[in-house]
Short mmCIF file of C-alpha atoms and ligand atoms in Angstrom, two decimals:
data_model
loop_
_atom_site.label_atom_id
_atom_site.label_comp_id
_atom_site.label_asym_id
_atom_site.label_seq_id
_atom_site.Cartn_x
_atom_site.Cartn_y
_atom_site.Cartn_z
CA MET A 2 10.73 15.87 32.32
CA ARG A 3 8.35 13.14 31.90
CA ARG A 4 9.04 9.35 31.83
CA ILE A 5 8.18 6.56 29.64
CA VAL A 6 8.61 3.00 30.52
CA ILE A 7 8.68 0.60 27.41
CA LEU A 8 7.77 -3.08 27.58
CA ILE A 9 9.14 -5.63 25.11
CA SER A 10 9.41 -9.39 24.28
CA GLY A 11 11.58 -9.49 21.36
CA ARG A 12 13.25 -7.65 18.79
CA GLY A 13 11.81 -4.24 19.78
CA SER A 14 11.79 -2.52 16.36
CA ASN A 15 8.82 -0.36 17.51
CA MET A 16 10.78 0.62 20.78
CA ARG A 17 13.94 1.78 18.53
CA ALA A 18 11.51 4.00 16.59
CA ILE A 19 10.25 5.51 19.87
CA ILE A 20 13.90 6.07 20.99
CA ARG A 21 14.90 7.61 17.73
CA ALA A 22 12.04 9.99 17.78
CA ALA A 23 12.48 10.70 21.33
CA GLN A 24 16.12 11.89 20.60
CA ASN A 25 15.77 13.19 17.14
CA GLU A 26 12.42 15.36 18.45
CA GLU A 27 14.02 16.06 21.74
CA TRP A 28 10.72 15.11 23.44
CA PRO A 29 9.89 16.64 26.73
CA ALA A 30 10.06 12.99 28.00
CA ARG A 31 12.85 10.51 28.77
CA ILE A 32 12.76 6.54 28.10
CA ALA A 33 13.09 5.74 32.09
CA ALA A 34 13.63 1.82 31.36
CA VAL A 35 13.17 -0.93 28.80
CA ILE A 36 11.53 -4.00 30.67
CA SER A 37 11.49 -7.45 28.86
CA ASN A 38 9.54 -10.45 29.93
CA LYS A 39 11.96 -12.68 28.03
CA ALA A 40 15.89 -12.72 28.92
CA ASP A 41 17.01 -13.16 25.22
CA ALA A 42 14.95 -10.25 23.97
CA SER A 43 17.21 -8.63 21.10
CA GLY A 44 15.79 -5.27 21.75
CA LEU A 45 17.41 -5.03 25.20
CA ALA A 46 20.69 -4.61 23.85
CA TYR A 47 19.82 -1.78 21.74
CA ALA A 48 18.19 0.16 24.56
CA ALA A 49 21.39 -0.58 26.61
CA GLU A 50 23.57 1.06 23.85
CA HIS A 51 21.66 4.27 24.01
CA GLY A 52 22.17 4.25 27.82
CA ILE A 53 18.62 3.39 28.88
CA PRO A 54 18.23 1.30 32.08
CA THR A 55 17.20 -2.26 31.06
CA LEU A 56 15.61 -5.08 33.24
CA VAL A 57 14.14 -8.40 32.83
CA VAL A 58 11.20 -9.61 34.48
CA ALA A 59 10.48 -13.26 33.57
CA ASN A 60 7.43 -14.64 33.34
CA LYS A 61 8.78 -18.02 33.51
CA ASP A 62 9.91 -17.50 37.23
CA TYR A 63 6.53 -16.63 38.55
CA PRO A 64 3.92 -19.21 39.51
CA SER A 65 0.88 -17.42 38.11
CA ARG A 66 -0.24 -14.66 36.04
CA GLU A 67 -1.22 -12.43 39.08
CA ALA A 68 2.23 -12.95 40.71
CA PHE A 69 3.93 -11.91 37.49
CA ASP A 70 2.19 -9.03 36.91
CA ALA A 71 2.55 -7.85 40.56
CA ALA A 72 6.21 -8.05 40.26
CA LEU A 73 6.10 -6.27 36.87
CA GLN A 74 3.87 -3.57 38.24
CA SER A 75 6.36 -3.22 41.22
CA LYS A 76 9.42 -2.92 38.70
CA ILE A 77 7.58 -0.41 36.46
CA ASP A 78 6.44 1.75 39.38
CA SER A 79 10.06 2.19 40.55
CA PHE A 80 10.55 4.51 37.64
CA ALA A 81 7.51 6.24 38.52
CA PRO A 82 6.29 6.47 34.47
CA ASP A 83 3.85 8.89 33.39
CA LEU A 84 3.09 6.46 30.39
CA VAL A 85 3.85 2.81 29.90
CA VAL A 86 4.05 1.70 26.18
CA LEU A 87 3.66 -1.84 25.17
CA ALA A 88 5.82 -2.35 21.96
CA GLY A 89 5.46 -6.17 21.17
CA PHE A 90 4.91 -7.04 24.80
CA MET A 91 3.33 -10.56 23.97
CA ARG A 92 1.41 -11.17 27.35
CA VAL A 93 -2.08 -10.94 28.20
CA LEU A 94 -2.50 -8.69 31.37
CA THR A 95 -4.64 -9.09 34.35
CA THR A 96 -7.40 -6.53 35.19
CA PRO A 97 -5.87 -5.25 38.25
CA PHE A 98 -2.65 -4.44 36.21
CA VAL A 99 -4.33 -2.75 33.56
CA ALA A 100 -6.67 -0.95 35.98
CA HIS A 101 -3.35 0.31 37.81
CA TYR A 102 -2.15 2.05 34.49
CA ALA A 103 -5.53 3.12 33.24
CA ASP A 104 -5.25 5.89 30.67
CA ARG A 105 -1.68 5.78 30.66
CA MET A 106 -0.63 2.75 28.99
CA LEU A 107 -0.76 2.34 25.26
CA ASN A 108 -0.39 -0.69 22.78
CA ILE A 109 0.33 -1.16 19.35
CA HIS A 110 -1.57 -3.72 17.42
CA PRO A 111 -0.53 -5.17 13.79
CA SER A 112 -4.27 -4.85 12.62
CA LEU A 113 -7.01 -2.40 11.87
CA LEU A 114 -8.92 -3.04 15.11
CA PRO A 115 -11.63 -4.05 15.89
CA SER A 116 -10.68 -6.66 12.96
CA PHE A 117 -8.38 -9.32 13.73
CA VAL A 118 -7.59 -9.29 17.76
CA GLY A 119 -4.99 -11.72 19.17
CA LEU A 120 -2.12 -13.63 17.44
CA ALA A 121 -1.35 -14.16 13.76
CA THR A 122 -3.15 -11.13 12.52
CA HIS A 123 -1.59 -10.85 9.00
CA ARG A 124 -2.53 -14.65 8.58
CA GLN A 125 -6.00 -13.71 9.75
CA ALA A 126 -6.08 -10.73 7.16
CA LEU A 127 -4.73 -12.72 4.32
CA ALA A 128 -7.36 -15.48 5.20
CA ALA A 129 -10.34 -13.13 5.32
CA GLY A 130 -9.34 -11.59 1.83
CA VAL A 131 -9.37 -8.08 3.09
CA LYS A 132 -7.82 -5.45 0.53
CA LEU A 133 -6.82 -3.08 3.32
CA HIS A 134 -4.83 -3.98 6.51
CA GLY A 135 -2.64 -1.97 8.91
CA ALA A 136 -1.99 -1.32 12.50
CA THR A 137 -3.56 0.43 15.60
CA VAL A 138 -2.30 2.38 18.51
CA HIS A 139 -4.67 2.37 21.60
CA PHE A 140 -5.13 2.71 25.00
CA VAL A 141 -5.21 -0.80 27.05
CA THR A 142 -8.26 -1.82 28.84
CA ALA A 143 -9.18 -5.14 30.28
CA GLU A 144 -10.48 -6.56 27.20
CA LEU A 145 -7.75 -7.74 24.70
CA ASP A 146 -7.06 -5.34 22.11
CA HIS A 147 -10.26 -3.13 22.54
CA GLY A 148 -9.22 -0.15 24.14
CA PRO A 149 -9.94 3.33 22.82
CA ILE A 150 -8.28 3.91 19.29
CA VAL A 151 -5.72 6.57 19.31
CA ALA A 152 -4.04 6.16 15.69
CA GLN A 153 -4.25 3.83 12.72
CA ALA A 154 -2.58 3.32 9.34
CA ALA A 155 -3.83 1.39 6.50
CA VAL A 156 -1.93 -0.52 3.92
CA PRO A 157 -3.08 -2.30 0.63
CA VAL A 158 -2.87 -6.00 0.57
CA LEU A 159 -1.70 -7.03 -2.71
CA ALA A 160 -2.47 -10.39 -4.44
CA ASP A 161 0.87 -12.01 -3.90
CA ASP A 162 1.16 -11.00 -0.35
CA THR A 163 2.79 -13.52 2.23
CA GLU A 164 2.32 -13.25 5.90
CA GLU A 165 5.98 -11.75 5.90
CA SER A 166 5.57 -9.34 3.14
CA LEU A 167 2.25 -8.02 4.73
CA ALA A 168 3.88 -7.55 8.11
CA ALA A 169 6.98 -5.90 6.95
CA ARG A 170 4.47 -3.37 5.02
CA VAL A 171 2.53 -2.91 8.16
CA LEU A 172 5.56 -2.60 10.56
CA GLU A 173 6.83 0.40 8.58
CA GLN A 174 3.61 2.14 9.32
CA GLU A 175 3.64 0.94 13.09
CA HIS A 176 7.16 2.85 13.25
CA ILE A 177 5.56 6.18 11.94
CA ILE A 178 2.27 6.17 13.80
CA TYR A 179 3.53 4.90 17.40
CA PRO A 180 5.88 7.56 18.14
CA ARG A 181 3.46 10.23 16.71
CA ALA A 182 0.86 8.95 19.05
CA ILE A 183 2.91 8.79 22.15
CA ARG A 184 4.26 12.30 21.14
CA CYS A 185 0.42 13.49 21.22
CA PHE A 186 0.16 11.75 24.63
CA LEU A 187 3.11 13.63 26.10
CA ASP A 188 1.91 16.88 24.78
CA GLY A 189 -1.45 16.28 26.49
CA ARG A 190 -3.45 16.33 23.14
CA LEU A 191 -5.23 13.02 24.11
CA SER A 192 -8.57 12.93 25.71
CA VAL A 193 -11.18 9.91 25.95
CA HIS A 194 -14.79 10.59 25.99
CA ASP A 195 -17.31 7.67 26.05
CA GLY A 196 -14.47 5.55 24.92
CA VAL A 197 -13.50 7.46 21.90
CA VAL A 198 -10.19 9.43 21.69
CA ARG A 199 -9.99 13.09 20.70
CA ILE A 200 -6.75 14.58 19.45
CA GLY A 201 -6.52 18.22 20.28
CA PRO A 202 -4.73 20.59 18.12
CA ASP A 203 -0.87 21.04 18.65
CA ALA A 204 0.67 24.24 19.83
CA SER A 205 1.42 25.71 16.59
CA GLU A 206 -2.12 24.93 15.12
CA ALA A 207 -3.74 26.38 18.12
CA GLN A 208 -1.71 29.53 17.66
CA ALA A 209 -2.36 29.82 14.06
CA GLY A 210 -6.26 29.31 14.68
C1 GAR B 302 4.94 -5.66 16.15
O1 GAR B 302 4.11 -5.98 14.90
C2 GAR B 302 3.47 -5.34 17.10
O2 GAR B 302 2.59 -4.62 16.29
C3 GAR B 302 3.05 -6.85 17.69
O3 GAR B 302 4.39 -7.33 17.64
C4 GAR B 302 5.36 -6.91 16.88
C5 GAR B 302 6.55 -6.39 17.64
O4 GAR B 302 7.78 -6.31 16.99
N1 GAR B 302 2.49 -6.62 18.69
C6 GAR B 302 1.48 -7.54 18.91
O5 GAR B 302 1.20 -8.45 18.25
C7 GAR B 302 0.60 -7.41 20.31
N2 GAR B 302 -0.49 -8.11 20.51
P1 GAR B 302 8.82 -5.25 17.61
O6 GAR B 302 9.32 -6.09 18.61
O7 GAR B 302 9.75 -5.26 16.29
O8 GAR B 302 8.32 -3.95 17.74
#
């Protein structure tokens, strides 16, 4: 049974979608822990209610980014995860931390990367006047929001959209593509060639072909 550790900072709606998919689809993996850098992250209660160990490693308790990342890494590694999933984990990570989880750490970002990195992506999209916006699942590399892209979903930007209405439309798609991307990783279907992700056929397609 493979092990996943999920990192959150807030409400954890992507984490919930992942927990639901893992249960409903009987994934060959278990969520070994949910870790938050904020003690008041509301997603922690949901994880605990579902019997998942929860931990807080509060960045405010550490004197530097390096010290925090080292503490976080040691907690994560105590669960020996095959995959680390960033689900609304709002921290910029140090290069050694990212290198330690190379090719086994995924993030979801609320834009169609490489457009609109960083924060306030829905505001950025509205200001740019794009007609399509969306979300991206990608492997995490040292450069913020730049790792190899695993999955994307696009939504229309409507004339009367606000940041909130656009965020809600994108979030709905996040909840679909993130569990699917993780499932592909667990099934060994993802491979990275020259920074580009290839997704192999699933077992049933391979059989049919
Ligand atoms: C999601 O929209 C996620 O894409 C975004 O934060 C939100 C977390 O919501 N992540 C980032 O902006 C990372 N740079 P959630 O806690 O309900 O999953």
